[in-house]
């Protein structure tokens, strides 16, 4: 086992509770294209596979349909103007980002299926963009999570091996992405996926909140240090 040198966070449902702003943007897009709005609890079930998939599901369209483009355009335009109307930090997230930022040999990153334009808008509105060494968003590489491609791209950007990375996320997409990339995975409950969905993905560790993250990272780092001494 090698000590982790990069902690990679998913965004929606992991670092931020963005349900309200996603629901508002989707319903704006639906109404702007002549469709009826949907209950919030329905929309949040569609989150996790990127904005195009979200808009297609909400509009009851195949993702390959050209009609999805108009819905997506309205969704993105609205979300970029309203990135933080209802969004709040997930429990423990802001404090953990601050804590890990002070650990000199750890790189903090974001790996999200959220489109680049809305990812940048949210991180800028939160004022934390400078905390992250690298950000890979939806559309930056050809495939989205659960493909390993976004995480492998991050490893290339950082110049490290994927096994030195820890993927922290609230969805099975995050866990599968980490597994396929050869990275460790930490699941955080309370986001968009249910506890059963997360457990079925078999993460290496499950946390109730991000308050518990440093204890896990510290144990892994200490264990690696002890092994190095024994060698």
Coordinates of N, CA and C in Angstrom, one line a residue:
X1 N 0.8 -1.2 0.0 CA 0.0 0.0 0.0 C 0.9 1.2 0.0
X2 N 0.5 2.2 -0.8 CA 1.3 3.4 -0.9 C 0.4 4.6 -0.3
X3 N 1.1 5.5 0.3 CA 0.4 6.6 0.9 C -0.3 7.5 -0.1
X4 N -1.5 7.9 0.1 CA -2.2 8.7 -0.8 C -1.6 10.1 -0.9
X5 N -1.4 10.6 -2.1 CA -0.9 12.0 -2.3 C -1.9 12.9 -2.9
X6 N -3.0 12.3 -3.3 CA -4.1 13.2 -3.9 C -5.4 12.7 -3.4
X7 N -6.2 13.6 -3.0 CA -7.6 13.4 -2.6 C -8.5 14.0 -3.6
X8 N -9.3 13.2 -4.3 CA -10.2 13.7 -5.4 C -11.6 13.6 -4.9
X9 N -12.3 14.8 -5.0 CA -13.7 14.9 -4.5 C -14.6 14.9 -5.7
X10 N -15.7 14.2 -5.6 CA -16.9 14.5 -6.4 C -17.4 15.8 -5.9
X11 N -18.3 16.4 -6.7 CA -18.8 17.8 -6.3 C -20.3 17.6 -5.7
X12 N -21.2 17.4 -6.6 CA -22.6 17.4 -6.1 C -22.9 16.2 -5.2
X13 N -23.4 16.5 -4.0 CA -23.8 15.4 -3.1 C -22.6 15.0 -2.2
X14 N -21.4 15.4 -2.6 CA -20.2 15.1 -1.8 C -19.7 16.3 -1.1
X15 N -19.3 17.3 -1.9 CA -18.9 18.6 -1.3 C -20.0 19.6 -1.0
X16 N -21.0 19.5 -2.0 CA -22.1 20.5 -1.9 C -23.4 19.8 -2.0
X17 N -24.4 20.4 -1.3 CA -25.8 20.0 -1.4 C -26.4 20.9 -2.5
X18 N -26.5 20.5 -3.7 CA -26.9 21.3 -4.8 C -28.3 21.0 -5.3
X19 N -29.0 20.2 -4.5 CA -30.4 19.8 -5.0 C -31.2 20.9 -5.4
X20 N -31.3 22.0 -4.6 CA -32.2 23.1 -4.9 C -31.9 23.8 -6.2
X21 N -30.7 24.0 -6.4 CA -30.3 24.7 -7.7 C -30.4 23.8 -8.9
X22 N -30.2 22.6 -8.8 CA -30.4 21.6 -9.9 C -31.8 21.5 -10.2
X23 N -32.7 21.4 -9.2 CA -34.1 21.3 -9.4 C -34.6 22.6 -10.1
X24 N -34.2 23.7 -9.6 CA -34.7 25.0 -10.2 C -34.2 25.1 -11.6
X25 N -33.0 24.7 -11.9 CA -32.5 24.8 -13.3 C -33.2 23.9 -14.2
X26 N -33.5 22.7 -13.8 CA -34.2 21.7 -14.6 C -35.6 22.2 -14.9
X27 N -36.3 22.6 -13.9 CA -37.7 23.0 -14.1 C -37.8 24.3 -14.9
X28 N -36.8 25.2 -14.8 CA -36.7 26.3 -15.7 C -36.6 25.8 -17.2
X29 N -35.7 24.9 -17.4 CA -35.5 24.4 -18.7 C -36.7 23.7 -19.3
X30 N -37.4 22.9 -18.4 CA -38.6 22.2 -18.9 C -39.7 23.2 -19.2
X31 N -39.9 24.2 -18.4 CA -40.9 25.2 -18.7 C -40.6 26.1 -19.9
X32 N -39.3 26.4 -20.1 CA -38.8 27.2 -21.2 C -39.0 26.4 -22.5
X33 N -39.1 25.1 -22.5 CA -39.3 24.3 -23.7 C -40.7 23.7 -23.8
X34 N -41.7 24.3 -23.0 CA -43.1 24.0 -23.1 C -43.4 22.7 -22.4
X35 N -42.7 22.3 -21.4 CA -42.9 21.1 -20.7 C -43.3 21.4 -19.2
X36 N -44.0 20.5 -18.6 CA -44.5 20.7 -17.2 C -43.3 20.5 -16.3
X37 N -43.2 21.3 -15.2 CA -42.2 21.0 -14.2 C -42.4 19.7 -13.5
X38 N -41.3 19.2 -12.8 CA -41.4 18.0 -12.1 C -41.1 18.2 -10.6
X39 N -41.6 17.3 -9.8 CA -41.3 17.4 -8.3 C -39.8 17.3 -8.1
X40 N -39.3 18.0 -7.1 CA -37.9 17.9 -6.8 C -37.4 16.5 -6.6
X41 N -38.2 15.7 -5.9 CA -37.7 14.3 -5.5 C -37.6 13.5 -6.7
X42 N -38.3 13.8 -7.8 CA -38.1 13.0 -9.1 C -36.9 13.5 -9.7
X43 N -36.6 14.8 -9.8 CA -35.4 15.3 -10.5 C -34.1 14.8 -9.9
X44 N -34.1 14.8 -8.6 CA -32.8 14.4 -7.9 C -32.5 12.9 -8.2
X45 N -33.4 12.1 -8.5 CA -33.1 10.7 -8.9 C -32.4 10.6 -10.2
X46 N -32.5 11.7 -11.0 CA -31.9 11.6 -12.3 C -30.4 12.2 -12.3
X47 N -29.9 12.6 -11.2 CA -28.6 13.2 -11.1 C -27.5 12.2 -11.0
X48 N -26.4 12.5 -11.6 CA -25.2 11.6 -11.4 C -24.4 11.3 -12.6
X49 N -25.1 11.3 -13.8 CA -24.5 10.9 -15.0 C -24.3 12.1 -16.0
X50 N -24.3 13.3 -15.5 CA -24.0 14.4 -16.3 C -25.3 15.2 -16.7
X51 N -25.1 16.4 -17.2 CA -26.2 17.3 -17.4 C -27.1 16.9 -18.6
X52 N -26.5 16.3 -19.6 CA -27.3 15.9 -20.8 C -28.2 14.7 -20.4
X53 N -27.7 13.7 -19.6 CA -28.5 12.6 -19.2 C -29.6 13.1 -18.3
X54 N -29.3 14.1 -17.4 CA -30.3 14.7 -16.5 C -31.4 15.3 -17.2
X55 N -31.1 16.1 -18.2 CA -32.1 16.8 -19.0 C -32.9 15.9 -19.8
X56 N -32.3 14.9 -20.4 CA -33.0 13.9 -21.2 C -34.0 13.1 -20.3
X57 N -33.6 12.7 -19.2 CA -34.5 12.0 -18.3 C -35.7 12.9 -17.8
X58 N -35.4 14.1 -17.5 CA -36.4 15.0 -17.0 C -37.4 15.3 -18.1
X59 N -36.9 15.4 -19.4 CA -37.8 15.7 -20.5 C -38.4 14.5 -21.1
X60 N -38.1 13.3 -20.6 CA -38.6 12.1 -21.1 C -38.2 11.9 -22.5
X61 N -36.9 12.1 -22.8 CA -36.4 12.0 -24.2 C -35.2 11.0 -24.1
X62 N -35.0 10.3 -25.3 CA -33.7 9.5 -25.3 C -32.5 10.5 -25.3
X63 N -31.5 10.1 -24.6 CA -30.3 11.0 -24.5 C -29.7 11.4 -25.9
X64 N -29.9 10.5 -26.9 CA -29.4 10.8 -28.2 C -30.2 11.7 -29.0
X65 N -31.4 12.1 -28.5 CA -32.4 12.9 -29.3 C -31.8 14.3 -29.4
X66 N -32.0 14.9 -30.6 CA -31.6 16.3 -30.9 C -32.4 17.3 -30.0
X67 N -33.6 16.9 -29.6 CA -34.4 17.8 -28.8 C -33.9 18.0 -27.4
X68 N -32.9 17.1 -27.0 CA -32.3 17.3 -25.7 C -31.5 18.6 -25.7
X69 N -30.9 19.0 -26.8 CA -30.0 20.1 -26.9 C -30.7 21.4 -26.4
X70 N -32.0 21.6 -26.8 CA -32.6 22.9 -26.3 C -32.9 22.9 -24.8
X71 N -33.3 21.7 -24.3 CA -33.5 21.6 -22.8 C -32.1 21.9 -22.1
X72 N -31.1 21.3 -22.6 CA -29.8 21.4 -22.0 C -29.3 22.9 -22.1
X73 N -29.5 23.5 -23.2 CA -29.1 24.9 -23.3 C -29.7 25.8 -22.3
X74 N -31.0 25.6 -22.1 CA -31.8 26.4 -21.1 C -31.3 26.1 -19.7
X75 N -31.0 24.8 -19.4 CA -30.6 24.3 -18.1 C -29.2 25.0 -17.8
X76 N -28.3 24.9 -18.7 CA -26.9 25.4 -18.4 C -27.0 27.0 -18.3
X77 N -27.7 27.6 -19.1 CA -27.7 29.1 -19.1 C -28.3 29.6 -17.7
X78 N -29.4 28.9 -17.3 CA -30.0 29.3 -16.0 C -29.0 29.0 -14.8
X79 N -28.5 27.8 -14.9 CA -27.6 27.3 -13.8 C -26.4 28.2 -13.6
X80 N -25.8 28.6 -14.8 CA -24.6 29.5 -14.7 C -25.0 30.9 -14.1
X81 N -26.2 31.3 -14.3 CA -26.6 32.6 -13.7 C -27.1 32.4 -12.2
X82 N -27.4 31.2 -11.8 CA -27.9 30.9 -10.4 C -27.1 29.7 -9.8
X83 N -25.8 29.9 -9.7 CA -25.1 28.7 -9.2 C -25.2 28.4 -7.7
X84 N -25.7 29.4 -6.9 CA -25.6 29.3 -5.5 C -26.8 29.8 -4.8
X85 N -28.0 29.8 -5.4 CA -29.2 30.3 -4.8 C -29.6 29.5 -3.6
X86 N -29.5 28.2 -3.7 CA -29.9 27.3 -2.7 C -28.8 26.3 -2.2
X87 N -27.7 26.3 -2.9 CA -26.6 25.3 -2.6 C -25.9 25.6 -1.3
X88 N -25.6 24.6 -0.6 CA -24.9 24.7 0.7 C -23.9 23.6 0.7
X89 N -22.9 23.8 1.6 CA -21.9 22.8 1.8 C -22.5 21.6 2.4
X90 N -22.0 20.4 2.1 CA -22.4 19.2 2.7 C -21.8 19.2 4.1
X91 N -22.4 18.4 5.1 CA -21.8 18.4 6.5 C -20.3 18.1 6.5
X92 N -19.6 18.9 7.1 CA -18.1 18.7 7.3 C -17.3 19.0 6.1
X93 N -17.9 19.4 5.0 CA -17.1 19.5 3.7 C -16.2 20.7 3.8
X94 N -16.7 21.9 4.1 CA -15.9 23.1 4.1 C -14.7 23.0 5.1
X95 N -15.0 22.5 6.3 CA -13.9 22.4 7.3 C -12.9 21.4 6.8
X96 N -13.3 20.3 6.2 CA -12.3 19.3 5.7 C -11.5 19.8 4.6
X97 N -12.0 20.6 3.7 CA -11.2 21.2 2.6 C -10.2 22.1 3.2
X98 N -10.6 22.9 4.2 CA -9.6 23.8 4.9 C -8.5 23.0 5.6
X99 N -8.9 21.9 6.2 CA -7.9 21.1 7.0 C -6.9 20.5 6.0
X100 N -7.5 19.9 4.9 CA -6.6 19.1 4.0 C -5.7 20.1 3.2
X101 N -6.2 21.3 3.0 CA -5.4 22.3 2.3 C -4.1 22.6 3.1
X102 N -4.1 22.4 4.4 CA -2.9 22.7 5.2 C -1.9 21.5 5.2
X103 N -2.3 20.4 4.6 CA -1.4 19.2 4.6 C -0.5 19.3 3.3
X104 N 0.7 19.7 3.5 CA 1.6 20.1 2.4 C 1.8 19.1 1.3
X105 N 1.7 17.8 1.6 CA 2.0 16.8 0.6 C 0.8 16.1 0.0
X106 N -0.4 16.8 0.2 CA -1.6 16.3 -0.4 C -2.1 17.3 -1.4
X107 N -2.5 16.7 -2.6 CA -3.1 17.6 -3.6 C -4.6 17.3 -3.6
X108 N -5.4 18.4 -3.6 CA -6.8 18.3 -3.6 C -7.3 18.6 -5.0
X109 N -8.3 17.7 -5.4 CA -8.8 17.8 -6.8 C -10.3 17.6 -6.8
X110 N -10.9 18.0 -7.9 CA -12.3 17.7 -8.1 C -12.5 16.9 -9.4
X111 N -13.3 15.9 -9.3 CA -13.6 15.1 -10.5 C -15.2 14.9 -10.5
X112 N -15.8 15.6 -11.4 CA -17.3 15.6 -11.4 C -17.8 15.4 -12.8
X113 N -19.0 14.9 -12.9 CA -19.7 14.8 -14.2 C -20.5 16.1 -14.5
X114 N -20.5 17.0 -13.6 CA -21.1 18.3 -13.9 C -20.4 19.0 -15.0
X115 N -21.0 19.7 -15.9 CA -20.4 20.4 -17.0 C -19.3 21.4 -16.5
X116 N -18.3 21.7 -17.3 CA -17.3 22.6 -17.0 C -17.9 24.0 -16.6
X117 N -18.8 24.5 -17.4 CA -19.3 25.8 -17.2 C -20.0 26.0 -15.8
X118 N -20.8 25.0 -15.5 CA -21.5 25.1 -14.2 C -20.5 24.8 -13.0
X119 N -19.6 23.9 -13.2 CA -18.6 23.6 -12.2 C -17.8 24.8 -11.9
X120 N -17.3 25.5 -12.9 CA -16.5 26.7 -12.6 C -17.4 27.8 -11.9
X121 N -18.6 27.9 -12.3 CA -19.5 28.9 -11.7 C -19.7 28.6 -10.2
X122 N -19.9 27.3 -9.9 CA -20.2 27.0 -8.5 C -18.9 27.2 -7.7
X123 N -17.8 26.7 -8.2 CA -16.5 26.8 -7.4 C -16.1 28.3 -7.2
X124 N -16.4 29.1 -8.2 CA -16.1 30.5 -8.1 C -17.0 31.2 -7.1
X125 N -18.3 30.8 -7.1 CA -19.3 31.4 -6.2 C -18.9 31.0 -4.8
X126 N -18.4 29.8 -4.6 CA -18.1 29.3 -3.2 C -16.7 29.9 -2.8
X127 N -16.0 30.4 -3.7 CA -14.7 31.0 -3.4 C -13.6 30.0 -3.0
X128 N -13.7 28.8 -3.6 CA -12.7 27.8 -3.2 C -11.9 27.2 -4.4
X129 N -12.1 27.8 -5.6 CA -11.4 27.3 -6.8 C -9.9 27.1 -6.6
X130 N -9.3 28.1 -5.9 CA -7.8 28.1 -5.7 C -7.4 26.9 -4.7
X131 N -8.3 26.3 -4.0 CA -8.0 25.2 -3.1 C -7.6 24.0 -3.8
X132 N -8.0 23.8 -5.1 CA -7.9 22.6 -5.8 C -6.8 22.7 -6.8
X133 N -5.9 21.7 -6.8 CA -4.8 21.6 -7.7 C -5.2 21.4 -9.2
X134 N -6.3 20.6 -9.3 CA -6.8 20.3 -10.7 C -8.3 20.0 -10.6
X135 N -9.0 20.3 -11.6 CA -10.5 20.0 -11.7 C -10.7 19.4 -13.1
X136 N -11.4 18.2 -13.0 CA -11.9 17.6 -14.3 C -13.4 17.5 -14.2
X137 N -14.0 18.2 -15.2 CA -15.5 18.2 -15.2 C -16.0 17.5 -16.4
X138 N -17.4 17.4 -16.4 CA -18.0 16.7 -17.5 C -17.7 17.3 -18.9
X139 N -17.3 16.5 -19.8 CA -16.9 17.1 -21.1 C -15.4 17.3 -21.3
X140 N -14.6 17.3 -20.2 CA -13.2 17.6 -20.3 C -12.5 16.4 -21.0
X141 N -13.0 15.2 -20.8 CA -12.5 14.0 -21.5 C -13.7 13.3 -22.1
X142 N -13.4 12.4 -23.0 CA -14.4 11.8 -23.8 C -15.5 11.1 -23.0
X143 N -15.1 10.4 -21.9 CA -16.1 9.6 -21.1 C -16.2 10.2 -19.7
X144 N -17.4 10.0 -19.1 CA -17.7 10.5 -17.8 C -17.6 9.3 -16.8
X145 N -17.5 9.6 -15.5 CA -17.7 8.5 -14.5 C -19.0 7.8 -14.8
X146 N -19.0 6.5 -14.7 CA -18.0 5.5 -14.0 C -16.8 5.1 -14.8
X147 N -16.7 5.6 -16.0 CA -15.4 5.4 -16.8 C -14.2 5.8 -15.9
X148 N -13.1 5.1 -16.0 CA -11.9 5.6 -15.3 C -11.2 6.8 -15.9
X149 N -11.7 7.2 -17.1 CA -11.0 8.2 -17.9 C -10.8 9.5 -17.2
X150 N -11.8 10.1 -16.5 CA -11.6 11.3 -15.8 C -10.5 11.2 -14.7
X151 N -10.5 10.1 -14.0 CA -9.5 10.0 -12.9 C -8.1 9.7 -13.4
X152 N -8.0 9.0 -14.5 CA -6.7 8.7 -15.1 C -6.2 10.0 -15.7
X153 N -7.1 10.9 -16.2 CA -6.6 12.2 -16.7 C -6.1 13.0 -15.6
X154 N -6.7 13.0 -14.5 CA -6.2 13.7 -13.3 C -4.9 13.2 -12.9
X155 N -4.7 11.9 -12.9 CA -3.4 11.4 -12.5 C -2.3 11.9 -13.4
X156 N -2.6 12.0 -14.7 CA -1.7 12.5 -15.7 C -1.3 14.0 -15.4
X157 N -2.4 14.8 -15.1 CA -2.2 16.2 -14.8 C -1.3 16.4 -13.6
X158 N -1.5 15.5 -12.6 CA -0.7 15.6 -11.4 C 0.7 14.9 -11.5
X159 N 0.8 14.1 -12.5 CA 2.1 13.3 -12.6 C 2.3 12.3 -11.6
X160 N 1.2 11.6 -11.2 CA 1.3 10.5 -10.2 C 0.6 9.3 -10.7
X161 N 0.9 8.2 -10.0 CA 0.2 6.9 -10.3 C -1.2 6.9 -9.7
X162 N -2.2 6.4 -10.4 CA -3.6 6.3 -9.9 C -3.7 5.7 -8.5
X163 N -2.8 4.8 -8.2 CA -2.9 4.1 -6.8 C -2.5 5.1 -5.7
X164 N -2.0 6.2 -6.0 CA -1.7 7.2 -5.0 C -2.9 8.2 -4.8
X165 N -4.0 7.9 -5.5 CA -5.2 8.8 -5.4 C -6.3 8.1 -4.6
X166 N -7.1 8.9 -3.9 CA -8.3 8.5 -3.2 C -9.5 9.3 -3.8
X167 N -10.4 8.5 -4.3 CA -11.7 9.1 -4.9 C -12.7 9.2 -3.8
X168 N -13.3 10.3 -3.5 CA -14.3 10.5 -2.4 C -15.6 10.9 -3.1
X169 N -16.6 10.2 -3.0 CA -17.9 10.5 -3.7 C -19.1 9.9 -3.0
X170 N -20.2 10.4 -3.5 CA -21.5 10.0 -2.9 C -22.3 9.0 -3.8
X171 N -21.7 8.7 -5.0 CA -22.5 7.8 -5.9 C -21.7 6.6 -6.4
X172 N -22.4 5.6 -6.8 CA -21.7 4.4 -7.3 C -20.8 4.7 -8.5
X173 N -21.1 5.8 -9.3 CA -20.3 6.2 -10.4 C -18.9 6.5 -9.9
X174 N -18.8 7.1 -8.7 CA -17.5 7.5 -8.2 C -16.7 6.3 -7.8
X175 N -17.4 5.3 -7.1 CA -16.7 4.1 -6.6 C -16.2 3.3 -7.8
X176 N -17.0 3.1 -8.8 CA -16.6 2.3 -10.0 C -15.5 3.0 -10.7
X177 N -15.6 4.3 -10.9 CA -14.5 5.0 -11.5 C -13.2 4.8 -10.8
X178 N -13.2 4.9 -9.5 CA -11.9 4.6 -8.7 C -11.4 3.2 -8.9
X179 N -12.3 2.2 -8.8 CA -11.9 0.8 -9.0 C -11.3 0.6 -10.3
X180 N -11.9 1.1 -11.4 CA -11.4 0.8 -12.7 C -10.1 1.6 -13.0
X181 N -9.9 2.7 -12.3 CA -8.6 3.4 -12.5 C -7.5 2.9 -11.6
X182 N -7.8 2.1 -10.6 CA -6.8 1.5 -9.8 C -6.5 2.4 -8.5
X183 N -7.5 3.3 -8.2 CA -7.4 4.2 -7.1 C -8.3 3.6 -5.9
X184 N -8.0 4.1 -4.7 CA -8.9 3.8 -3.6 C -10.2 4.6 -3.6
X185 N -11.2 4.1 -2.9 CA -12.5 4.8 -3.0 C -13.0 5.0 -1.6
X186 N -13.6 6.1 -1.3 CA -14.3 6.4 -0.1 C -15.7 6.9 -0.4
X187 N -16.7 6.3 0.1 CA -18.1 6.7 -0.1 C -18.6 7.5 1.0
X188 N -19.3 8.5 0.7 CA -19.9 9.4 1.8 C -21.4 9.3 1.6
X189 N -22.1 9.0 2.7 CA -23.5 8.9 2.8 C -24.2 10.3 2.8
X190 N -25.5 10.3 2.4 CA -26.2 11.5 2.6 C -26.3 12.3 1.3
X191 N -25.8 11.9 0.2 CA -25.8 12.6 -1.1 C -27.0 12.1 -1.9
X192 N -26.8 12.0 -3.2 CA -27.8 11.7 -4.1 C -28.2 10.2 -4.2
X193 N -27.2 9.3 -3.9 CA -27.4 7.9 -4.0 C -27.9 7.4 -2.6
X194 N -28.6 6.3 -2.6 CA -29.1 5.7 -1.4 C -27.9 4.9 -0.7
X195 N -28.0 4.6 0.5 CA -27.0 3.9 1.2 C -26.8 2.5 0.6
X196 N -27.9 1.9 0.2 CA -27.8 0.5 -0.4 C -27.1 0.6 -1.7
X197 N -27.4 1.6 -2.5 CA -26.7 1.8 -3.8 C -25.2 1.9 -3.6
X198 N -24.8 2.7 -2.6 CA -23.4 2.9 -2.3 C -22.7 1.6 -1.8
X199 N -23.4 0.9 -0.9 CA -22.8 -0.3 -0.3 C -22.7 -1.4 -1.4
X200 N -23.6 -1.4 -2.4 CA -23.6 -2.4 -3.4 C -22.4 -2.1 -4.4
X201 N -21.9 -0.9 -4.4 CA -20.7 -0.6 -5.2 C -19.4 -1.0 -4.6
X202 N -19.4 -1.4 -3.3 CA -18.3 -1.9 -2.6 C -17.1 -1.0 -2.5
X203 N -17.3 0.2 -1.9 CA -16.2 1.1 -1.7 C -15.2 0.6 -0.6
X204 N -14.0 1.1 -0.6 CA -13.1 0.7 0.4 C -13.5 1.1 1.8
X205 N -14.1 2.3 1.9 CA -14.5 2.8 3.2 C -15.8 3.6 3.0
X206 N -16.7 3.5 4.0 CA -17.9 4.3 4.0 C -17.9 5.3 5.1
X207 N -18.2 6.5 4.9 CA -18.3 7.6 5.9 C -19.7 8.1 6.0
X208 N -20.1 8.5 7.3 CA -21.3 9.1 7.5 C -21.3 10.6 7.0
X209 N -20.2 11.3 7.3 CA -20.0 12.6 6.8 C -18.5 12.8 6.6
X210 N -18.2 13.9 5.9 CA -16.8 14.2 5.6 C -16.0 14.6 6.9
X211 N -16.6 14.8 8.0 CA -15.9 15.0 9.2 C -15.0 13.8 9.6
X212 N -15.3 12.6 9.1 CA -14.5 11.4 9.4 C -13.4 11.2 8.4
X213 N -13.3 12.0 7.4 CA -12.3 11.7 6.3 C -10.8 11.7 6.8
X214 N -10.5 12.7 7.5 CA -9.1 12.8 7.9 C -8.6 11.6 8.7
X215 N -9.4 11.1 9.6 CA -9.0 9.9 10.4 C -8.7 8.8 9.4
X216 N -9.4 8.6 8.4 CA -9.1 7.5 7.4 C -7.8 7.7 6.7
X217 N -7.7 9.0 6.2 CA -6.4 9.3 5.5 C -5.2 9.2 6.4
X218 N -5.4 9.6 7.6 CA -4.2 9.6 8.6 C -3.9 8.1 8.9
X219 N -4.8 7.2 9.0 CA -4.5 5.8 9.3 C -3.8 5.2 8.1
X220 N -4.2 5.5 6.9 CA -3.5 5.0 5.7 C -2.1 5.5 5.6
X221 N -1.9 6.8 5.9 CA -0.6 7.4 5.8 C 0.3 6.8 6.9
X222 N -0.2 6.6 8.1 CA 0.6 6.1 9.2 C 0.9 4.6 9.0
X223 N 0.0 3.9 8.4 CA 0.3 2.5 8.1 C 1.4 2.4 7.1
X224 N 1.3 3.2 6.1 CA 2.4 3.2 5.0 C 3.7 3.6 5.6
X225 N 3.7 4.5 6.5 CA 5.0 4.9 7.1 C 5.6 3.8 8.0
X226 N 4.7 3.1 8.7 CA 5.2 1.9 9.5 C 5.8 0.8 8.6
X227 N 5.1 0.6 7.5 CA 5.6 -0.5 6.6 C 7.0 -0.1 6.0
X228 N 7.1 1.2 5.7 CA 8.4 1.7 5.1 C 9.5 1.5 6.1
X229 N 9.2 1.8 7.4 CA 10.2 1.6 8.5 C 10.7 0.2 8.6
X230 N 9.7 -0.8 8.6 CA 9.9 -2.2 8.7 C 10.8 -2.7 7.5
X231 N 10.6 -2.1 6.4 CA 11.4 -2.5 5.2 C 12.8 -2.1 5.4

